[in-house]
mmCIF file of C-alpha atoms in Angstrom:
data_model
loop_
_atom_site.group_PDB
_atom_site.id
_atom_site.type_symbol
_atom_site.label_atom_id
_atom_site.label_comp_id
_atom_site.label_asym_id
_atom_site.label_seq_id
_atom_site.Cartn_x
_atom_site.Cartn_y
_atom_site.Cartn_z
ATOM 1 C CA MET B 146 -2.724 27.638 -7.653
ATOM 2 C CA SER B 147 -0.670 24.423 -7.619
ATOM 3 C CA ILE B 148 0.422 21.752 -5.152
ATOM 4 C CA TYR B 149 4.139 21.080 -4.702
ATOM 5 C CA ILE B 150 4.798 17.335 -4.400
ATOM 6 C CA TYR B 151 8.003 16.968 -2.379
ATOM 7 C CA HIS B 152 10.222 14.178 -3.751
ATOM 8 C CA GLY B 153 12.936 14.212 -1.099
ATOM 9 C CA GLY B 154 13.825 10.685 0.003
ATOM 10 C CA GLU B 155 12.055 9.137 -2.976
ATOM 11 C CA LYS B 156 15.147 7.124 -3.906
ATOM 12 C CA LEU B 157 14.856 5.357 -0.549
ATOM 13 C CA VAL B 158 11.097 4.729 -0.684
ATOM 14 C CA GLY B 159 10.511 4.530 -4.439
ATOM 15 C CA LYS B 160 10.051 0.740 -4.411
ATOM 16 C CA SER B 161 7.732 0.786 -1.386
ATOM 17 C CA GLY B 162 4.088 1.664 -0.877
ATOM 18 C CA VAL B 163 5.128 5.208 0.052
ATOM 19 C CA GLY B 164 6.787 5.681 -3.320
ATOM 20 C CA GLN B 165 3.682 4.357 -5.019
ATOM 21 C CA ALA B 166 1.536 6.743 -2.961
ATOM 22 C CA ILE B 167 3.586 9.729 -4.144
ATOM 23 C CA ARG B 168 3.002 8.742 -7.759
ATOM 24 C CA HIS B 169 -0.698 8.217 -7.049
ATOM 25 C CA GLN B 170 -1.029 11.686 -5.543
ATOM 26 C CA GLU B 171 0.374 13.296 -8.675
ATOM 27 C CA ALA B 172 -1.988 11.308 -10.862
ATOM 28 C CA CYS B 173 -5.000 11.998 -8.611
ATOM 29 C CA LEU B 174 -4.435 15.733 -8.675
ATOM 30 C CA ARG B 175 -3.820 15.958 -12.409
ATOM 31 C CA ARG B 176 -6.908 13.902 -13.220
ATOM 32 C CA CYS B 177 -9.010 16.153 -10.997
ATOM 33 C CA GLY B 178 -7.757 19.420 -12.453
ATOM 34 C CA VAL B 179 -5.354 20.460 -9.677
ATOM 35 C CA PRO B 180 -2.011 21.747 -11.039
ATOM 36 C CA VAL B 181 1.046 19.903 -9.706
ATOM 37 C CA ALA B 182 4.614 21.175 -9.301
ATOM 38 C CA ASP B 183 7.766 19.237 -8.462
ATOM 39 C CA ARG B 184 9.543 22.338 -7.109
ATOM 40 C CA TRP B 185 8.597 25.567 -5.403
ATOM 41 C CA THR B 186 6.801 27.951 -7.747
ATOM 42 C CA ALA B 187 5.212 31.308 -7.127
ATOM 43 C CA ASP B 188 1.705 29.840 -7.254
ATOM 44 C CA ALA B 189 2.394 26.711 -5.132
ATOM 45 C CA GLY B 190 -0.047 27.044 -2.267
ATOM 46 C CA ALA B 191 0.900 23.900 -0.355
ATOM 47 C CA ILE B 192 3.451 21.136 -0.144
ATOM 48 C CA HIS B 193 2.776 17.379 0.076
ATOM 49 C CA ILE B 194 5.267 15.504 2.272
ATOM 50 C CA ASN B 195 5.215 11.702 2.385
ATOM 51 C CA THR B 196 8.408 10.704 4.178
ATOM 52 C CA VAL B 197 9.663 11.195 7.749
ATOM 53 C CA LEU B 198 13.331 11.792 6.998
ATOM 54 C CA PRO B 199 15.247 14.836 8.316
ATOM 55 C CA ASP B 200 15.064 16.561 4.925
ATOM 56 C CA SER B 201 11.262 16.345 5.157
ATOM 57 C CA VAL B 202 11.363 18.392 8.356
ATOM 58 C CA ALA B 203 13.531 20.980 6.608
ATOM 59 C CA ALA B 204 11.072 21.113 3.694
ATOM 60 C CA ALA B 205 8.131 21.641 6.069
ATOM 61 C CA LEU B 206 9.916 24.451 7.919
ATOM 62 C CA ALA B 207 10.872 26.099 4.612
ATOM 63 C CA ALA B 208 7.218 25.955 3.522
ATOM 64 C CA ARG B 209 6.134 27.637 6.734
ATOM 65 C CA LEU B 210 8.688 30.414 6.194
ATOM 66 C CA ARG B 211 7.118 30.957 2.765
ATOM 67 C CA GLY B 212 3.663 31.113 4.331
ATOM 68 C CA ARG B 213 2.543 27.928 2.534
ATOM 69 C CA LYS B 214 0.410 25.110 3.870
ATOM 70 C CA VAL B 215 1.947 21.743 4.742
ATOM 71 C CA VAL B 216 0.016 18.560 3.965
ATOM 72 C CA TRP B 217 1.755 15.618 5.643
ATOM 73 C CA TYR B 218 0.842 12.069 4.688
ATOM 74 C CA GLY B 219 0.894 9.721 7.675
ATOM 75 C CA HIS B 220 1.950 6.504 5.957
ATOM 76 C CA SER B 221 3.917 5.248 8.945
ATOM 77 C CA THR B 222 2.883 4.310 12.457
ATOM 78 C CA MET B 223 4.768 2.807 15.365
ATOM 79 C CA GLU B 224 2.649 -0.295 14.945
ATOM 80 C CA ASP B 225 3.714 -0.968 11.349
ATOM 81 C CA PHE B 226 7.337 -0.077 12.107
ATOM 82 C CA ARG B 227 7.598 -3.057 14.440
ATOM 83 C CA ARG B 228 8.722 -6.434 13.086
ATOM 84 C CA SER B 229 10.183 -4.762 10.027
ATOM 85 C CA PHE B 230 13.958 -4.445 10.081
ATOM 86 C CA ARG B 231 16.831 -5.242 12.392
ATOM 87 C CA GLY B 232 16.321 -3.369 15.671
ATOM 88 C CA SER B 233 12.895 -2.022 14.715
ATOM 89 C CA ASP B 234 11.150 -3.378 17.825
ATOM 90 C CA LEU B 235 13.694 -1.703 20.091
ATOM 91 C CA LEU B 236 13.456 1.599 18.222
ATOM 92 C CA ALA B 237 9.648 1.632 17.856
ATOM 93 C CA PRO B 238 8.907 3.966 20.833
ATOM 94 C CA LEU B 239 11.489 6.473 19.565
ATOM 95 C CA PHE B 240 10.041 6.175 16.068
ATOM 96 C CA ARG B 241 6.609 7.050 17.432
ATOM 97 C CA ARG B 242 7.982 10.221 19.039
ATOM 98 C CA TRP B 243 9.766 11.167 15.826
ATOM 99 C CA ILE B 244 6.775 10.707 13.509
ATOM 100 C CA THR B 245 4.516 12.528 15.972
ATOM 101 C CA PHE B 246 6.930 15.470 15.777
ATOM 102 C CA CYS B 247 7.032 15.284 11.968
ATOM 103 C CA TYR B 248 3.276 15.023 11.482
ATOM 104 C CA GLY B 249 2.788 17.841 13.972
ATOM 105 C CA LEU B 250 4.538 20.180 11.521
ATOM 106 C CA GLY B 251 1.718 19.679 9.045
ATOM 107 C CA ASP B 252 -1.318 21.921 8.847
ATOM 108 C CA VAL B 253 -3.248 18.801 7.860
ATOM 109 C CA VAL B 254 -2.359 15.128 8.283
ATOM 110 C CA LEU B 255 -3.722 12.581 5.803
ATOM 111 C CA THR B 256 -3.617 8.842 6.415
ATOM 112 C CA PRO B 257 -5.068 5.978 4.351
ATOM 113 C CA THR B 258 -7.731 4.456 6.642
ATOM 114 C CA GLU B 259 -9.912 5.138 9.650
ATOM 115 C CA TYR B 260 -7.820 2.617 11.583
ATOM 116 C CA ALA B 261 -4.628 4.576 10.871
ATOM 117 C CA ARG B 262 -6.393 7.856 11.704
ATOM 118 C CA GLU B 263 -7.392 6.540 15.129
ATOM 119 C CA LEU B 264 -3.823 5.396 15.794
ATOM 120 C CA LEU B 265 -2.366 8.794 14.902
ATOM 121 C CA GLU B 266 -4.939 10.695 16.909
ATOM 122 C CA GLY B 267 -4.027 8.428 19.820
ATOM 123 C CA TYR B 268 -0.476 9.761 19.600
ATOM 124 C CA GLY B 269 -1.796 13.150 20.698
ATOM 125 C CA LEU B 270 -1.596 14.983 17.372
ATOM 126 C CA LYS B 271 -3.186 18.422 17.554
ATOM 127 C CA ARG B 272 -3.588 18.836 13.799
ATOM 128 C CA PRO B 273 -6.698 17.673 11.921
ATOM 129 C CA VAL B 274 -6.259 14.092 10.695
ATOM 130 C CA TYR B 275 -8.284 12.837 7.721
ATOM 131 C CA SER B 276 -8.523 9.331 6.306
ATOM 132 C CA ILE B 277 -8.126 9.116 2.539
ATOM 133 C CA SER B 278 -7.181 6.031 0.555
ATOM 134 C CA ASN B 279 -3.876 5.890 -1.303
ATOM 135 C CA GLY B 280 -5.985 4.815 -4.260
ATOM 136 C CA VAL B 281 -5.383 2.432 -7.136
ATOM 137 C CA ASP B 282 -5.063 2.998 -10.876
ATOM 138 C CA THR B 283 -8.048 0.915 -11.949
ATOM 139 C CA ALA B 284 -7.425 1.741 -15.612
ATOM 140 C CA PHE B 285 -4.011 0.058 -15.431
ATOM 141 C CA PHE B 286 -4.703 -2.633 -12.835
ATOM 142 C CA ARG B 287 -7.644 -4.455 -14.353
ATOM 143 C CA PRO B 288 -8.545 -8.053 -15.220
ATOM 144 C CA ASP B 289 -6.746 -9.238 -18.341
ATOM 145 C CA PRO B 290 -6.844 -13.011 -19.025
ATOM 146 C CA ALA B 291 -4.411 -12.536 -21.924
ATOM 147 C CA LEU B 292 -1.601 -11.930 -19.412
ATOM 148 C CA ARG B 293 -1.944 -15.347 -17.804
ATOM 149 C CA GLU B 294 0.080 -17.273 -20.369
ATOM 150 C CA GLY B 295 2.965 -14.798 -20.201
ATOM 151 C CA PHE B 296 3.090 -15.115 -16.416
ATOM 152 C CA ARG B 297 3.095 -18.900 -16.515
ATOM 153 C CA ARG B 298 5.780 -19.023 -19.187
ATOM 154 C CA ARG B 299 7.973 -16.466 -17.400
ATOM 155 C CA TYR B 300 8.070 -18.465 -14.167
ATOM 156 C CA GLY B 301 8.105 -21.948 -15.644
ATOM 157 C CA LEU B 302 4.725 -23.148 -14.402
ATOM 158 C CA ARG B 303 3.807 -26.608 -15.631
ATOM 159 C CA ALA B 304 0.464 -27.427 -17.262
ATOM 160 C CA GLY B 305 -2.191 -27.525 -14.553
ATOM 161 C CA GLU B 306 0.157 -26.174 -11.856
ATOM 162 C CA GLN B 307 -1.459 -23.451 -9.738
ATOM 163 C CA ALA B 308 0.259 -20.365 -8.359
ATOM 164 C CA VAL B 309 -0.224 -18.260 -5.217
ATOM 165 C CA ILE B 310 1.540 -14.896 -4.986
ATOM 166 C CA SER B 311 2.280 -12.229 -2.416
ATOM 167 C CA VAL B 312 3.861 -8.775 -2.716
ATOM 168 C CA GLY B 313 5.908 -6.708 -0.291
ATOM 169 C CA HIS B 314 9.144 -6.358 1.608
ATOM 170 C CA THR B 315 10.586 -9.703 2.684
ATOM 171 C CA ILE B 316 10.020 -9.003 6.383
ATOM 172 C CA ALA B 317 8.203 -10.676 9.264
ATOM 173 C CA ARG B 318 5.516 -7.994 9.484
ATOM 174 C CA LYS B 319 4.435 -8.714 5.915
ATOM 175 C CA GLY B 320 3.783 -12.334 6.896
ATOM 176 C CA LEU B 321 6.720 -13.972 5.145
ATOM 177 C CA PRO B 322 7.079 -16.824 7.713
ATOM 178 C CA ASP B 323 3.373 -17.682 7.349
ATOM 179 C CA PHE B 324 3.649 -17.586 3.562
ATOM 180 C CA LEU B 325 6.530 -20.084 3.700
ATOM 181 C CA GLU B 326 4.573 -22.299 6.101
ATOM 182 C CA LEU B 327 1.603 -22.241 3.732
ATOM 183 C CA ALA B 328 3.898 -23.305 0.904
ATOM 184 C CA ARG B 329 5.199 -26.239 2.968
ATOM 185 C CA ARG B 330 1.646 -27.390 3.560
ATOM 186 C CA MET B 331 0.774 -27.192 -0.151
ATOM 187 C CA PRO B 332 3.773 -28.661 -2.007
ATOM 188 C CA ALA B 333 1.892 -29.164 -5.282
ATOM 189 C CA VAL B 334 1.257 -25.399 -5.604
ATOM 190 C CA ARG B 335 3.843 -22.814 -6.689
ATOM 191 C CA PHE B 336 4.311 -19.835 -4.330
ATOM 192 C CA LEU B 337 5.945 -16.609 -5.551
ATOM 193 C CA TRP B 338 6.878 -13.595 -3.415
ATOM 194 C CA PHE B 339 7.374 -10.346 -5.324
ATOM 195 C CA GLY B 340 9.443 -7.728 -3.529
ATOM 196 C CA TRP B 341 12.916 -7.247 -2.138
ATOM 197 C CA THR B 342 14.611 -5.980 1.006
ATOM 198 C CA ASP B 343 18.337 -5.436 1.469
ATOM 199 C CA PRO B 344 19.474 -8.572 3.373
ATOM 200 C CA ARG B 345 21.668 -6.375 5.586
ATOM 201 C CA LEU B 346 18.495 -4.905 7.072
ATOM 202 C CA LEU B 347 16.872 -8.262 7.798
ATOM 203 C CA PRO B 348 17.058 -10.130 11.111
ATOM 204 C CA ARG B 349 18.944 -13.420 11.050
ATOM 205 C CA ASP B 350 15.761 -15.502 11.470
ATOM 206 C CA ILE B 351 14.209 -14.047 8.308
ATOM 207 C CA ARG B 352 17.368 -14.586 6.260
ATOM 208 C CA ASP B 353 17.533 -18.163 7.546
ATOM 209 C CA ALA B 354 13.846 -18.712 6.719
ATOM 210 C CA MET B 355 14.373 -17.525 3.147
ATOM 211 C CA ASP B 356 17.442 -19.723 2.751
ATOM 212 C CA ALA B 357 15.417 -22.720 3.979
ATOM 213 C CA ALA B 358 12.345 -21.969 1.840
ATOM 214 C CA PRO B 359 10.705 -25.090 0.354
ATOM 215 C CA ALA B 360 11.361 -25.992 -3.272
ATOM 216 C CA ASN B 361 7.950 -24.725 -4.440
ATOM 217 C CA VAL B 362 8.767 -21.125 -3.414
ATOM 218 C CA GLN B 363 10.303 -18.507 -5.717
ATOM 219 C CA PHE B 364 11.535 -15.007 -4.887
ATOM 220 C CA PRO B 365 11.447 -13.047 -8.184
ATOM 221 C CA GLY B 366 12.442 -9.867 -6.315
ATOM 222 C CA PHE B 367 11.242 -6.368 -7.122
ATOM 223 C CA VAL B 368 9.469 -6.095 -10.488
ATOM 224 C CA ASP B 369 8.026 -3.138 -12.371
ATOM 225 C CA ARG B 370 4.305 -2.455 -12.449
ATOM 226 C CA GLU B 371 3.833 -4.181 -15.812
ATOM 227 C CA ARG B 372 5.309 -7.433 -14.483
ATOM 228 C CA LEU B 373 3.324 -7.053 -11.273
ATOM 229 C CA ARG B 374 0.078 -6.629 -13.192
ATOM 230 C CA GLU B 375 0.966 -9.732 -15.168
ATOM 231 C CA ALA B 376 1.409 -11.651 -11.906
ATOM 232 C CA TYR B 377 -1.918 -10.459 -10.478
ATOM 233 C CA CYS B 378 -3.692 -11.425 -13.687
ATOM 234 C CA GLY B 379 -1.839 -14.705 -14.176
ATOM 235 C CA ALA B 380 -1.772 -16.260 -10.689
ATOM 236 C CA ASP B 381 -4.620 -18.199 -9.082
ATOM 237 C CA ALA B 382 -4.696 -16.498 -5.658
ATOM 238 C CA PHE B 383 -3.179 -13.544 -3.817
ATOM 239 C CA ALA B 384 -2.258 -14.228 -0.180
ATOM 240 C CA PHE B 385 -1.361 -11.070 1.717
ATOM 241 C CA LEU B 386 -0.630 -12.233 5.252
ATOM 242 C CA SER B 387 0.661 -8.959 6.699
ATOM 243 C CA HIS B 388 0.282 -8.458 10.445
ATOM 244 C CA GLU B 389 -0.020 -4.655 10.277
ATOM 245 C CA GLU B 390 -0.793 -2.078 7.582
ATOM 246 C CA THR B 391 -2.058 1.464 7.245
ATOM 247 C CA GLU B 392 -3.981 0.329 4.139
ATOM 248 C CA GLY B 393 -2.180 -2.012 1.741
ATOM 249 C CA ILE B 394 -1.906 -0.647 -1.805
ATOM 250 C CA VAL B 395 -1.080 -4.114 -3.122
ATOM 251 C CA VAL B 396 -4.436 -5.390 -1.831
ATOM 252 C CA LEU B 397 -6.202 -2.741 -3.902
ATOM 253 C CA GLU B 398 -4.094 -3.644 -6.944
ATOM 254 C CA ALA B 399 -4.934 -7.332 -6.554
ATOM 255 C CA LEU B 400 -8.652 -6.654 -6.182
ATOM 256 C CA ALA B 401 -8.578 -4.336 -9.201
ATOM 257 C CA CYS B 402 -7.003 -7.124 -11.273
ATOM 258 C CA GLY B 403 -9.671 -9.626 -10.250
ATOM 259 C CA ILE B 404 -7.489 -12.155 -8.444
ATOM 260 C CA PRO B 405 -9.031 -14.057 -5.486
ATOM 261 C CA THR B 406 -7.576 -12.409 -2.383
ATOM 262 C CA VAL B 407 -6.881 -13.741 1.113
ATOM 263 C CA VAL B 408 -5.747 -11.384 3.882
ATOM 264 C CA ARG B 409 -5.011 -11.678 7.563
ATOM 265 C CA ASP B 410 -7.943 -10.645 9.747
ATOM 266 C CA ILE B 411 -6.466 -7.451 11.250
ATOM 267 C CA PRO B 412 -8.118 -4.182 12.339
ATOM 268 C CA VAL B 413 -6.994 -2.059 9.380
ATOM 269 C CA TYR B 414 -9.420 -3.872 7.058
ATOM 270 C CA GLY B 415 -12.424 -3.310 9.306
ATOM 271 C CA GLY B 416 -15.238 -1.334 7.742
ATOM 272 C CA TRP B 417 -14.126 -1.586 4.116
ATOM 273 C CA LEU B 418 -12.972 -5.146 3.334
ATOM 274 C CA GLU B 419 -15.762 -7.612 4.096
ATOM 275 C CA ASP B 420 -14.926 -11.240 4.776
ATOM 276 C CA GLY B 421 -16.696 -13.501 2.309
ATOM 277 C CA LYS B 422 -17.873 -10.552 0.176
ATOM 278 C CA THR B 423 -14.786 -8.842 -1.247
ATOM 279 C CA VAL B 424 -11.943 -10.899 0.296
ATOM 280 C CA TYR B 425 -11.416 -13.917 2.507
ATOM 281 C CA LYS B 426 -9.915 -13.319 5.941
ATOM 282 C CA ALA B 427 -7.978 -15.756 8.106
ATOM 283 C CA SER B 428 -6.065 -15.626 11.389
ATOM 284 C CA ASN B 429 -3.804 -18.690 11.562
ATOM 285 C CA PRO B 430 -2.003 -21.198 9.299
ATOM 286 C CA ASP B 431 -4.852 -23.731 9.406
ATOM 287 C CA GLU B 432 -7.366 -21.112 8.264
ATOM 288 C CA PHE B 433 -5.020 -19.782 5.579
ATOM 289 C CA GLN B 434 -4.583 -23.281 4.202
ATOM 290 C CA ARG B 435 -8.313 -24.075 4.266
ATOM 291 C CA ILE B 436 -9.232 -20.862 2.483
ATOM 292 C CA VAL B 437 -6.481 -20.940 -0.125
ATOM 293 C CA GLU B 438 -7.272 -24.559 -0.931
ATOM 294 C CA GLY B 439 -10.967 -23.657 -1.205
ATOM 295 C CA VAL B 440 -10.147 -20.805 -3.581
ATOM 296 C CA LEU B 441 -7.911 -22.993 -5.724
ATOM 297 C CA ASP B 442 -10.289 -25.943 -6.000
ATOM 298 C CA GLY B 443 -13.352 -23.735 -6.532
ATOM 299 C CA THR B 444 -15.291 -24.870 -3.464
ATOM 300 C CA LEU B 445 -15.413 -21.308 -2.112
ATOM 301 C CA PRO B 446 -17.496 -18.635 -3.875
ATOM 302 C CA ASP B 447 -15.754 -16.376 -6.392
ATOM 303 C CA LEU B 448 -15.538 -12.852 -4.908
ATOM 304 C CA THR B 449 -13.551 -11.221 -7.691
ATOM 305 C CA ARG B 450 -16.414 -9.196 -9.162
ATOM 306 C CA SER B 451 -17.233 -7.548 -5.829
ATOM 307 C CA GLY B 452 -13.508 -7.114 -5.154
ATOM 308 C CA ARG B 453 -13.115 -5.211 -8.399
ATOM 309 C CA ALA B 454 -16.129 -3.041 -7.523
ATOM 310 C CA LEU B 455 -14.525 -2.206 -4.163
ATOM 311 C CA ALA B 456 -11.279 -1.195 -5.884
ATOM 312 C CA GLU B 457 -13.229 1.136 -8.178
ATOM 313 C CA THR B 458 -14.532 3.067 -5.165
ATOM 314 C CA ARG B 459 -10.858 3.860 -4.411
ATOM 315 C CA SER B 460 -9.849 4.741 -7.951
ATOM 316 C CA LEU B 461 -7.454 7.646 -8.486
ATOM 317 C CA GLU B 462 -10.371 9.780 -9.674
ATOM 318 C CA ALA B 463 -12.399 9.058 -6.542
ATOM 319 C CA VAL B 464 -9.430 9.750 -4.278
ATOM 320 C CA GLY B 465 -8.696 12.957 -6.174
ATOM 321 C CA ARG B 466 -12.192 14.237 -5.433
ATOM 322 C CA ARG B 467 -11.814 13.399 -1.757
ATOM 323 C CA LEU B 468 -8.494 15.253 -1.709
ATOM 324 C CA ARG B 469 -10.068 18.337 -3.280
ATOM 325 C CA GLU B 470 -12.778 18.283 -0.609
ATOM 326 C CA ILE B 471 -10.164 18.274 2.155
ATOM 327 C CA TYR B 472 -8.242 21.100 0.474
ATOM 328 C CA HIS B 473 -11.359 23.240 0.378
ATOM 329 C CA ARG B 474 -12.372 22.414 3.940
ATOM 330 C CA GLU B 475 -8.925 23.298 5.281
ATOM 331 C CA ARG B 476 -8.576 26.383 3.043
ATOM 332 C CA ILE B 477 -5.573 24.957 1.228
ATOM 333 C CA LEU B 478 -7.008 25.662 -2.223
ATOM 334 C CA PRO B 479 -10.019 27.641 -3.408
ATOM 335 C CA PRO B 480 -12.880 25.674 -5.006
ATOM 336 C CA LEU B 481 -11.998 24.435 -8.487
ATOM 337 C CA PRO B 482 -14.266 23.214 -11.291
ATOM 338 C CA ASP B 483 -14.589 19.427 -11.387
ATOM 339 C CA PRO B 484 -13.385 18.167 -14.797
ATOM 340 C CA LEU B 485 -14.568 14.577 -14.277
ATOM 341 C CA PRO B 486 -17.941 12.831 -14.558
ATOM 342 C CA ARG B 487 -19.424 11.660 -11.272
ATOM 343 C CA ARG B 488 -19.388 7.905 -11.812
ATOM 344 C CA HIS B 489 -16.414 7.444 -9.419
ATOM 345 C CA ALA B 490 -17.670 9.789 -6.717
ATOM 346 C CA ARG B 491 -17.219 7.383 -3.797
ATOM 347 C CA ALA B 492 -13.839 7.209 -1.994
#
């Protein structure tokens, strides 16, 4: 019996964390011996839906008519919809009602963290909600010092010049204004933001902030995973200053690549990212500056080894096993033989 991975809307979300999650799900299932289909087949016992577009509702209803199970991934919440695009704050309450309706069509709802699970259950969902990481490809995203020179050459870094990177949509929720403020405070350091958002979707204040970015800031735009891995392995620190997440795939990628990582101290990281053990956490510009400077000058302890170990607990193999457990518990698939060794059993 196979799982049908629904790709509707992927053109819209392909460059986002949701698009990455779809690709991860396919890899997780294949590595753990679960057959995957990209269309309805006679043996497809369930459908995975990752988006909340109208076509996703149609796909869920069609699955129900076929008597198949619907597994809906809750990547979005009202909380992470705010401070995103033009009008998002005004539309947030309506968005919450819409996603609650969508997720309610699932037989099972999966969401990346316990924090996100508690949010969704607070919306009044009647379906079982499980937390399961989006995972990270630790075989691809791994420390590789050989990539450093290519990164520095590609972006014109001078000898001895240090680089701090971030990854995500160029929106307020992802912490872009704080990233630019950090760059202003540290003019001798190069700051690069990887990711792109259609300027037509951005509020005027964000467009103005990007236009007025200090000279030590670069916006390389969206890059493929090879270039992104090169950046993780070549830069000196990763500063992910997002105000709200359901997990943060890019954090897992950074940790897997062994780059010192600084995140905002927000609830989603509680219980799995430990301050001073796997990452450094900060809450305001002064703290961000103090920590990033301490990472760059070596006065703060190196956490990259423990960060890599944390990423390995959320490898695609580990997440695949967790997914199989949920399938069996919810009677989505019968028990299947485990084709993998047990070294990545934690998720």
